[in-house]
PDB file of C-alpha atoms in Angstrom:
ATOM      1  CA  MET A   1      14.439  -6.261 -68.671  1.00  0.00           C
ATOM      2  CA  LYS A   2      13.534  -7.024 -65.050  1.00  0.00           C
ATOM      3  CA  ASP A   3      10.906  -9.521 -63.899  1.00  0.00           C
ATOM      4  CA  GLN A   4       7.961  -8.366 -61.915  1.00  0.00           C
ATOM      5  CA  VAL A   5       7.551 -11.009 -59.219  1.00  0.00           C
ATOM      6  CA  HIS A   6       3.975 -12.355 -59.307  1.00  0.00           C
ATOM      7  CA  HIS A   7       1.865 -10.984 -56.454  1.00  0.00           C
ATOM      8  CA  SER A   8       1.151 -14.479 -55.109  1.00  0.00           C
ATOM      9  CA  ALA A   9       4.872 -15.155 -54.744  1.00  0.00           C
ATOM     10  CA  ALA A  10       5.731 -11.692 -53.469  1.00  0.00           C
ATOM     11  CA  SER A  11       3.152 -11.745 -50.682  1.00  0.00           C
ATOM     12  CA  GLY A  12       2.772 -15.447 -49.965  1.00  0.00           C
ATOM     13  CA  TYR A  13       6.409 -16.472 -49.799  1.00  0.00           C
ATOM     14  CA  LYS A  14       7.370 -13.555 -47.562  1.00  0.00           C
ATOM     15  CA  THR A  15       5.213 -15.023 -44.799  1.00  0.00           C
ATOM     16  CA  ALA A  16       5.495 -18.731 -45.647  1.00  0.00           C
ATOM     17  CA  ALA A  17       9.261 -19.286 -45.698  1.00  0.00           C
ATOM     18  CA  ASP A  18       9.250 -21.357 -42.476  1.00  0.00           C
ATOM     19  CA  THR A  19       6.201 -23.370 -43.543  1.00  0.00           C
ATOM     20  CA  TYR A  20       7.790 -23.958 -46.949  1.00  0.00           C
ATOM     21  CA  VAL A  21      10.794 -25.633 -45.301  1.00  0.00           C
ATOM     22  CA  LYS A  22       8.535 -27.873 -43.174  1.00  0.00           C
ATOM     23  CA  GLY A  23       5.915 -28.749 -45.746  1.00  0.00           C
ATOM     24  CA  ARG A  24       7.731 -29.250 -49.028  1.00  0.00           C
ATOM     25  CA  PRO A  25       8.736 -32.792 -50.010  1.00  0.00           C
ATOM     26  CA  ASP A  26      12.264 -33.789 -50.863  1.00  0.00           C
ATOM     27  CA  TYR A  27      13.163 -35.176 -54.273  1.00  0.00           C
ATOM     28  CA  PRO A  28      13.657 -38.889 -55.069  1.00  0.00           C
ATOM     29  CA  PRO A  29      17.156 -40.446 -55.134  1.00  0.00           C
ATOM     30  CA  ALA A  30      16.924 -40.905 -58.916  1.00  0.00           C
ATOM     31  CA  VAL A  31      17.218 -37.124 -59.286  1.00  0.00           C
ATOM     32  CA  SER A  32      20.893 -37.376 -58.322  1.00  0.00           C
ATOM     33  CA  ASP A  33      21.536 -39.537 -61.399  1.00  0.00           C
ATOM     34  CA  TRP A  34      19.534 -37.064 -63.515  1.00  0.00           C
ATOM     35  CA  LEU A  35      21.760 -34.199 -62.331  1.00  0.00           C
ATOM     36  CA  THR A  36      25.054 -35.979 -62.920  1.00  0.00           C
ATOM     37  CA  GLY A  37      24.060 -38.046 -65.952  1.00  0.00           C
ATOM     38  CA  THR A  38      21.505 -36.070 -67.954  1.00  0.00           C
ATOM     39  CA  LEU A  39      22.674 -32.581 -66.926  1.00  0.00           C
ATOM     40  CA  GLY A  40      26.341 -33.571 -66.654  1.00  0.00           C
ATOM     41  CA  LEU A  41      27.054 -31.781 -63.377  1.00  0.00           C
ATOM     42  CA  ASP A  42      30.366 -32.473 -61.636  1.00  0.00           C
ATOM     43  CA  GLY A  43      33.172 -30.683 -59.834  1.00  0.00           C
ATOM     44  CA  HIS A  44      34.241 -28.886 -63.014  1.00  0.00           C
ATOM     45  CA  LYS A  45      30.842 -27.314 -63.745  1.00  0.00           C
ATOM     46  CA  THR A  46      28.977 -24.196 -62.628  1.00  0.00           C
ATOM     47  CA  VAL A  47      25.182 -24.286 -62.214  1.00  0.00           C
ATOM     48  CA  ILE A  48      22.568 -21.627 -61.455  1.00  0.00           C
ATOM     49  CA  ASP A  49      19.762 -22.647 -59.092  1.00  0.00           C
ATOM     50  CA  LEU A  50      17.177 -20.243 -60.528  1.00  0.00           C
ATOM     51  CA  GLY A  51      14.193 -19.418 -58.342  1.00  0.00           C
ATOM     52  CA  ALA A  52      16.000 -21.253 -55.570  1.00  0.00           C
ATOM     53  CA  GLY A  53      13.514 -20.393 -52.803  1.00  0.00           C
ATOM     54  CA  THR A  54      14.648 -21.584 -49.381  1.00  0.00           C
ATOM     55  CA  GLY A  55      17.202 -23.971 -50.902  1.00  0.00           C
ATOM     56  CA  LYS A  56      15.092 -27.125 -50.923  1.00  0.00           C
ATOM     57  CA  PHE A  57      16.795 -28.276 -54.127  1.00  0.00           C
ATOM     58  CA  THR A  58      20.113 -26.474 -53.604  1.00  0.00           C
ATOM     59  CA  GLY A  59      21.579 -29.328 -51.571  1.00  0.00           C
ATOM     60  CA  ARG A  60      21.037 -31.732 -54.453  1.00  0.00           C
ATOM     61  CA  LEU A  61      23.095 -29.438 -56.677  1.00  0.00           C
ATOM     62  CA  VAL A  62      25.818 -29.064 -54.031  1.00  0.00           C
ATOM     63  CA  THR A  63      26.250 -32.842 -53.778  1.00  0.00           C
ATOM     64  CA  THR A  64      27.192 -33.031 -57.482  1.00  0.00           C
ATOM     65  CA  GLY A  65      30.362 -31.084 -56.667  1.00  0.00           C
ATOM     66  CA  ALA A  66      29.444 -28.276 -59.054  1.00  0.00           C
ATOM     67  CA  GLN A  67      29.837 -24.623 -58.109  1.00  0.00           C
ATOM     68  CA  VAL A  68      26.306 -23.452 -57.288  1.00  0.00           C
ATOM     69  CA  ILE A  69      24.941 -19.930 -57.727  1.00  0.00           C
ATOM     70  CA  ALA A  70      21.488 -19.559 -56.155  1.00  0.00           C
ATOM     71  CA  VAL A  71      19.248 -16.820 -57.574  1.00  0.00           C
ATOM     72  CA  GLU A  72      16.021 -15.856 -55.753  1.00  0.00           C
ATOM     73  CA  PRO A  73      13.987 -12.604 -55.718  1.00  0.00           C
ATOM     74  CA  VAL A  74      12.159 -13.014 -52.363  1.00  0.00           C
ATOM     75  CA  ALA A  75      14.462 -11.791 -49.580  1.00  0.00           C
ATOM     76  CA  GLN A  76      12.898 -13.899 -46.829  1.00  0.00           C
ATOM     77  CA  MET A  77      13.482 -17.097 -48.779  1.00  0.00           C
ATOM     78  CA  LEU A  78      17.005 -16.123 -49.818  1.00  0.00           C
ATOM     79  CA  GLU A  79      17.847 -15.589 -46.144  1.00  0.00           C
ATOM     80  CA  LYS A  80      16.714 -19.143 -45.316  1.00  0.00           C
ATOM     81  CA  LEU A  81      18.810 -20.492 -48.183  1.00  0.00           C
ATOM     82  CA  SER A  82      21.927 -18.616 -47.065  1.00  0.00           C
ATOM     83  CA  LEU A  83      21.614 -20.020 -43.547  1.00  0.00           C
ATOM     84  CA  ALA A  84      21.128 -23.572 -44.822  1.00  0.00           C
ATOM     85  CA  TRP A  85      23.847 -23.458 -47.511  1.00  0.00           C
ATOM     86  CA  PRO A  86      26.507 -20.908 -46.514  1.00  0.00           C
ATOM     87  CA  GLN A  87      28.943 -22.339 -49.089  1.00  0.00           C
ATOM     88  CA  VAL A  88      26.617 -21.335 -51.948  1.00  0.00           C
ATOM     89  CA  LEU A  89      26.781 -17.917 -53.603  1.00  0.00           C
ATOM     90  CA  ALA A  90      23.230 -16.624 -52.984  1.00  0.00           C
ATOM     91  CA  VAL A  91      22.158 -13.562 -54.935  1.00  0.00           C
ATOM     92  CA  SER A  92      18.960 -11.582 -55.365  1.00  0.00           C
ATOM     93  CA  GLY A  93      17.884 -11.722 -58.963  1.00  0.00           C
ATOM     94  CA  THR A  94      15.256 -12.750 -61.492  1.00  0.00           C
ATOM     95  CA  ALA A  95      15.046 -14.910 -64.573  1.00  0.00           C
ATOM     96  CA  THR A  96      15.240 -11.930 -66.927  1.00  0.00           C
ATOM     97  CA  ASP A  97      18.077 -10.172 -65.086  1.00  0.00           C
ATOM     98  CA  LEU A  98      20.748 -12.693 -64.048  1.00  0.00           C
ATOM     99  CA  LEU A  99      23.664 -10.233 -63.772  1.00  0.00           C
ATOM    100  CA  LEU A 100      26.194 -12.808 -65.024  1.00  0.00           C
ATOM    101  CA  PRO A 101      28.500 -12.697 -68.056  1.00  0.00           C
ATOM    102  CA  ASP A 102      27.549 -14.227 -71.397  1.00  0.00           C
ATOM    103  CA  ALA A 103      28.310 -17.955 -71.760  1.00  0.00           C
ATOM    104  CA  SER A 104      29.505 -18.223 -68.154  1.00  0.00           C
ATOM    105  CA  VAL A 105      27.657 -21.262 -66.729  1.00  0.00           C
ATOM    106  CA  ASP A 106      27.255 -24.904 -67.714  1.00  0.00           C
ATOM    107  CA  ALA A 107      23.685 -25.411 -66.522  1.00  0.00           C
ATOM    108  CA  VAL A 108      20.636 -23.598 -65.202  1.00  0.00           C
ATOM    109  CA  VAL A 109      18.191 -25.560 -63.047  1.00  0.00           C
ATOM    110  CA  CYS A 110      14.703 -24.369 -62.099  1.00  0.00           C
ATOM    111  CA  ALA A 111      13.243 -26.554 -59.333  1.00  0.00           C
ATOM    112  CA  GLN A 112       9.570 -25.981 -58.623  1.00  0.00           C
ATOM    113  CA  ALA A 113       9.965 -22.561 -60.224  1.00  0.00           C
ATOM    114  CA  PHE A 114       9.881 -22.244 -64.016  1.00  0.00           C
ATOM    115  CA  HIS A 115       6.093 -21.777 -64.187  1.00  0.00           C
ATOM    116  CA  TRP A 116       6.555 -18.438 -62.361  1.00  0.00           C
ATOM    117  CA  PHE A 117       8.612 -16.873 -65.140  1.00  0.00           C
ATOM    118  CA  ALA A 118       8.049 -19.010 -68.254  1.00  0.00           C
ATOM    119  CA  SER A 119       8.513 -16.533 -71.089  1.00  0.00           C
ATOM    120  CA  ARG A 120      10.525 -15.822 -74.226  1.00  0.00           C
ATOM    121  CA  GLU A 121      12.395 -13.105 -72.283  1.00  0.00           C
ATOM    122  CA  ALA A 122      13.424 -15.485 -69.498  1.00  0.00           C
ATOM    123  CA  LEU A 123      14.644 -18.108 -71.957  1.00  0.00           C
ATOM    124  CA  ASP A 124      16.559 -15.416 -73.844  1.00  0.00           C
ATOM    125  CA  GLU A 125      18.389 -14.507 -70.631  1.00  0.00           C
ATOM    126  CA  ILE A 126      18.994 -18.115 -69.625  1.00  0.00           C
ATOM    127  CA  ALA A 127      20.393 -18.866 -73.084  1.00  0.00           C
ATOM    128  CA  ARG A 128      22.638 -15.802 -72.820  1.00  0.00           C
ATOM    129  CA  VAL A 129      24.413 -16.993 -69.647  1.00  0.00           C
ATOM    130  CA  LEU A 130      24.685 -20.644 -70.733  1.00  0.00           C
ATOM    131  CA  LYS A 131      27.763 -21.863 -72.561  1.00  0.00           C
ATOM    132  CA  PRO A 132      27.169 -23.422 -76.004  1.00  0.00           C
ATOM    133  CA  GLY A 133      25.799 -26.900 -75.360  1.00  0.00           C
ATOM    134  CA  GLY A 134      24.859 -25.884 -71.814  1.00  0.00           C
ATOM    135  CA  LYS A 135      21.723 -27.386 -70.325  1.00  0.00           C
ATOM    136  CA  LEU A 136      18.499 -26.027 -68.887  1.00  0.00           C
ATOM    137  CA  GLY A 137      16.888 -28.353 -66.348  1.00  0.00           C
ATOM    138  CA  LEU A 138      13.283 -27.951 -65.194  1.00  0.00           C
ATOM    139  CA  ILE A 139      11.982 -30.093 -62.347  1.00  0.00           C
ATOM    140  CA  TRP A 140       8.747 -30.272 -60.373  1.00  0.00           C
ATOM    141  CA  ASN A 141       7.366 -32.415 -57.551  1.00  0.00           C
ATOM    142  CA  LEU A 142       3.676 -33.103 -58.183  1.00  0.00           C
ATOM    143  CA  ARG A 143       1.130 -34.918 -56.046  1.00  0.00           C
ATOM    144  CA  ASP A 144       0.297 -38.202 -57.794  1.00  0.00           C
ATOM    145  CA  THR A 145      -3.391 -37.944 -58.706  1.00  0.00           C
ATOM    146  CA  ARG A 146      -3.645 -41.671 -59.460  1.00  0.00           C
ATOM    147  CA  ILE A 147      -4.227 -42.177 -55.708  1.00  0.00           C
ATOM    148  CA  ASP A 148      -7.934 -41.561 -55.211  1.00  0.00           C
ATOM    149  CA  TRP A 149      -7.848 -39.066 -52.310  1.00  0.00           C
ATOM    150  CA  VAL A 150      -5.197 -36.840 -53.923  1.00  0.00           C
ATOM    151  CA  PRO A 151      -7.546 -35.185 -56.477  1.00  0.00           C
ATOM    152  CA  LYS A 152      -9.822 -34.249 -53.573  1.00  0.00           C
ATOM    153  CA  LEU A 153      -6.934 -32.457 -51.864  1.00  0.00           C
ATOM    154  CA  ASP A 154      -5.945 -30.806 -55.146  1.00  0.00           C
ATOM    155  CA  ALA A 155      -9.527 -29.569 -55.607  1.00  0.00           C
ATOM    156  CA  ILE A 156      -9.396 -27.774 -52.236  1.00  0.00           C
ATOM    157  CA  VAL A 157      -6.163 -26.042 -53.243  1.00  0.00           C
ATOM    158  CA  ASN A 158      -6.915 -25.337 -56.906  1.00  0.00           C
ATOM    159  CA  ALA A 159     -10.214 -23.607 -56.114  1.00  0.00           C
ATOM    160  CA  LEU A 160      -8.191 -20.676 -54.748  1.00  0.00           C
ATOM    161  CA  GLU A 161      -5.404 -20.373 -57.332  1.00  0.00           C
ATOM    162  CA  GLY A 162      -6.827 -17.325 -59.123  1.00  0.00           C
ATOM    163  CA  ASP A 163      -4.296 -16.127 -61.701  1.00  0.00           C
ATOM    164  CA  THR A 164      -1.326 -17.818 -60.029  1.00  0.00           C
ATOM    165  CA  PRO A 165       0.905 -19.685 -62.515  1.00  0.00           C
ATOM    166  CA  ARG A 166       0.891 -23.450 -61.875  1.00  0.00           C
ATOM    167  CA  PHE A 167       2.713 -26.397 -63.459  1.00  0.00           C
ATOM    168  CA  TYR A 168      -0.383 -28.506 -64.054  1.00  0.00           C
ATOM    169  CA  THR A 169      -2.080 -25.953 -66.357  1.00  0.00           C
ATOM    170  CA  GLY A 170       0.694 -26.451 -68.918  1.00  0.00           C
ATOM    171  CA  GLU A 171       0.905 -22.710 -69.610  1.00  0.00           C
ATOM    172  CA  TRP A 172       4.661 -22.831 -68.992  1.00  0.00           C
ATOM    173  CA  ARG A 173       5.082 -24.982 -72.099  1.00  0.00           C
ATOM    174  CA  LYS A 174       4.092 -22.027 -74.301  1.00  0.00           C
ATOM    175  CA  ALA A 175       7.604 -20.608 -73.817  1.00  0.00           C
ATOM    176  CA  PHE A 176       8.801 -23.471 -76.056  1.00  0.00           C
ATOM    177  CA  PRO A 177       9.966 -24.020 -78.717  1.00  0.00           C
ATOM    178  CA  HIS A 178      12.648 -21.355 -78.326  1.00  0.00           C
ATOM    179  CA  PRO A 179      15.350 -20.679 -80.941  1.00  0.00           C
ATOM    180  CA  GLY A 180      18.096 -20.853 -78.315  1.00  0.00           C
ATOM    181  CA  PHE A 181      17.285 -24.411 -77.246  1.00  0.00           C
ATOM    182  CA  GLY A 182      16.728 -27.870 -78.616  1.00  0.00           C
ATOM    183  CA  PRO A 183      13.570 -29.834 -77.770  1.00  0.00           C
ATOM    184  CA  LEU A 184      12.527 -30.610 -74.203  1.00  0.00           C
ATOM    185  CA  GLN A 185      13.311 -34.158 -73.102  1.00  0.00           C
ATOM    186  CA  ALA A 186      11.330 -35.558 -70.152  1.00  0.00           C
ATOM    187  CA  GLN A 187      11.879 -38.133 -67.414  1.00  0.00           C
ATOM    188  CA  HIS A 188       9.495 -39.092 -64.595  1.00  0.00           C
ATOM    189  CA  PHE A 189      10.153 -40.549 -61.139  1.00  0.00           C
ATOM    190  CA  GLN A 190       7.809 -41.747 -58.372  1.00  0.00           C
ATOM    191  CA  HIS A 191       8.305 -41.253 -54.638  1.00  0.00           C
ATOM    192  CA  GLY A 192       6.464 -40.411 -51.414  1.00  0.00           C
ATOM    193  CA  HIS A 193       6.514 -37.688 -48.753  1.00  0.00           C
ATOM    194  CA  THR A 194       6.179 -39.415 -45.380  1.00  0.00           C
ATOM    195  CA  GLY A 195       5.586 -37.668 -42.078  1.00  0.00           C
ATOM    196  CA  SER A 196       2.910 -36.284 -39.807  1.00  0.00           C
ATOM    197  CA  PRO A 197      -0.296 -35.065 -41.478  1.00  0.00           C
ATOM    198  CA  GLU A 198       0.526 -31.633 -40.026  1.00  0.00           C
ATOM    199  CA  ASP A 199       3.698 -31.411 -42.109  1.00  0.00           C
ATOM    200  CA  VAL A 200       3.091 -33.424 -45.277  1.00  0.00           C
ATOM    201  CA  ILE A 201      -0.522 -32.317 -45.837  1.00  0.00           C
ATOM    202  CA  PHE A 202      -1.368 -29.173 -43.842  1.00  0.00           C
ATOM    203  CA  ASN A 203       2.014 -27.422 -44.061  1.00  0.00           C
ATOM    204  CA  ARG A 204       2.427 -28.425 -47.702  1.00  0.00           C
ATOM    205  CA  VAL A 205      -0.867 -26.726 -48.540  1.00  0.00           C
ATOM    206  CA  ARG A 206      -0.053 -23.720 -46.335  1.00  0.00           C
ATOM    207  CA  SER A 207       3.245 -23.275 -48.198  1.00  0.00           C
ATOM    208  CA  THR A 208       1.397 -22.794 -51.494  1.00  0.00           C
ATOM    209  CA  SER A 209       1.907 -19.156 -52.458  1.00  0.00           C
ATOM    210  CA  PHE A 210      -1.714 -18.138 -52.908  1.00  0.00           C
ATOM    211  CA  ILE A 211      -2.805 -20.013 -49.753  1.00  0.00           C
ATOM    212  CA  ALA A 212      -0.085 -18.302 -47.709  1.00  0.00           C
ATOM    213  CA  ALA A 213      -1.299 -14.922 -48.983  1.00  0.00           C
ATOM    214  CA  LEU A 214      -4.845 -15.458 -47.595  1.00  0.00           C
ATOM    215  CA  SER A 215      -6.164 -13.965 -44.371  1.00  0.00           C
ATOM    216  CA  ASP A 216      -5.983 -15.979 -41.136  1.00  0.00           C
ATOM    217  CA  GLN A 217      -9.733 -16.604 -41.349  1.00  0.00           C
ATOM    218  CA  GLN A 218      -9.519 -17.875 -44.920  1.00  0.00           C
ATOM    219  CA  ARG A 219      -6.596 -20.168 -44.078  1.00  0.00           C
ATOM    220  CA  ALA A 220      -8.543 -21.557 -41.124  1.00  0.00           C
ATOM    221  CA  LYS A 221     -11.335 -22.524 -43.548  1.00  0.00           C
ATOM    222  CA  ILE A 222      -8.821 -24.391 -45.701  1.00  0.00           C
ATOM    223  CA  ASP A 223      -7.502 -26.223 -42.623  1.00  0.00           C
ATOM    224  CA  GLU A 224     -11.070 -27.250 -41.793  1.00  0.00           C
ATOM    225  CA  GLN A 225     -11.676 -28.569 -45.309  1.00  0.00           C
ATOM    226  CA  ILE A 226      -8.496 -30.642 -45.103  1.00  0.00           C
ATOM    227  CA  THR A 227      -9.472 -31.934 -41.640  1.00  0.00           C
ATOM    228  CA  GLN A 228     -12.786 -33.102 -43.074  1.00  0.00           C
ATOM    229  CA  LEU A 229     -11.030 -34.758 -46.030  1.00  0.00           C
ATOM    230  CA  ILE A 230      -8.674 -36.674 -43.712  1.00  0.00           C
ATOM    231  CA  ALA A 231     -11.578 -37.777 -41.525  1.00  0.00           C
ATOM    232  CA  GLY A 232     -13.336 -39.250 -44.540  1.00  0.00           C
ATOM    233  CA  GLU A 233     -10.391 -41.198 -45.958  1.00  0.00           C
ATOM    234  CA  PRO A 234      -9.450 -44.603 -44.446  1.00  0.00           C
ATOM    235  CA  GLN A 235      -5.852 -44.206 -45.716  1.00  0.00           C
ATOM    236  CA  LEU A 236      -5.485 -41.000 -43.683  1.00  0.00           C
ATOM    237  CA  ARG A 237      -7.968 -41.067 -40.815  1.00  0.00           C
ATOM    238  CA  GLY A 238      -6.440 -41.424 -37.339  1.00  0.00           C
ATOM    239  CA  ARG A 239      -2.894 -41.941 -38.605  1.00  0.00           C
ATOM    240  CA  GLU A 240       0.083 -40.225 -36.985  1.00  0.00           C
ATOM    241  CA  VAL A 241       2.257 -40.889 -40.043  1.00  0.00           C
ATOM    242  CA  VAL A 242       1.023 -40.751 -43.627  1.00  0.00           C
ATOM    243  CA  THR A 243       2.617 -40.819 -47.065  1.00  0.00           C
ATOM    244  CA  VAL A 244       1.596 -38.399 -49.786  1.00  0.00           C
ATOM    245  CA  PRO A 245       2.424 -39.929 -53.198  1.00  0.00           C
ATOM    246  CA  TYR A 246       4.417 -37.776 -55.600  1.00  0.00           C
ATOM    247  CA  GLU A 247       5.595 -37.870 -59.173  1.00  0.00           C
ATOM    248  CA  THR A 248       8.687 -35.880 -60.114  1.00  0.00           C
ATOM    249  CA  ALA A 249       8.698 -34.504 -63.652  1.00  0.00           C
ATOM    250  CA  ALA A 250      12.161 -33.539 -64.955  1.00  0.00           C
ATOM    251  CA  PHE A 251      12.885 -31.861 -68.285  1.00  0.00           C
ATOM    252  CA  VAL A 252      16.111 -30.861 -70.027  1.00  0.00           C
ATOM    253  CA  ALA A 253      16.748 -28.662 -73.042  1.00  0.00           C
ATOM    254  CA  VAL A 254      20.222 -28.165 -74.547  1.00  0.00           C
ATOM    255  CA  LYS A 255      21.382 -24.725 -75.680  1.00  0.00           C
ATOM    256  CA  ASN A 256      21.981 -24.569 -79.407  1.00  0.00           C
ATOM    257  CA  GLY A 257      25.431 -23.736 -80.702  1.00  0.00           C
TER     258      GLY A 257
END
């Protein structure tokens, strides 16, 4: 069974690949320990980077020494990944059609991606390619809403989400429990995305799939709303460098058998 790529991803990410690279935050250093410790990645393991996008997380997997197979359905993003990580096997594919042998990989990691394809069918396919005892890792960077101006920024973005799958709705959790996997185990890390407001605020919002899919006029309205938000916040107003606070949520489930 093949995935149908959600229209927000299919249209938005085709045009936003460059902005995605500029605007997306990195992951905190603690994620390296999560990959090697919790997921057990090392030079003897093979891992799928599923929904790999432009390769923002791929480098973290490469540094573990594991053999990395990047799977991404949007051609424009896969091209960016291949240029950034030529040593990685980059293939066009989807979560329900991985085109790999049964029990052939040690781990599957979905960074900023699982909400797009969270389903029984996707977990069936992931379980199929994992070795017994193999691990599924799910990880997301989320703006930390405990900082008072962040919910205001989120409100600007969320007003336009339509039917786009998002992490924060929790809909992705409905794919669990799944008979192929044990329970999800969670860890959380805090960090910040520091840079110019143009990159860490404007380009981050522009890289959101359903924002990228808007018309030029609609995107200009979003830019104006963000400009007004920045002007009204002492932590942001007039600053050449700002830090957007993030929480990283990381989950692991072990394949049964």
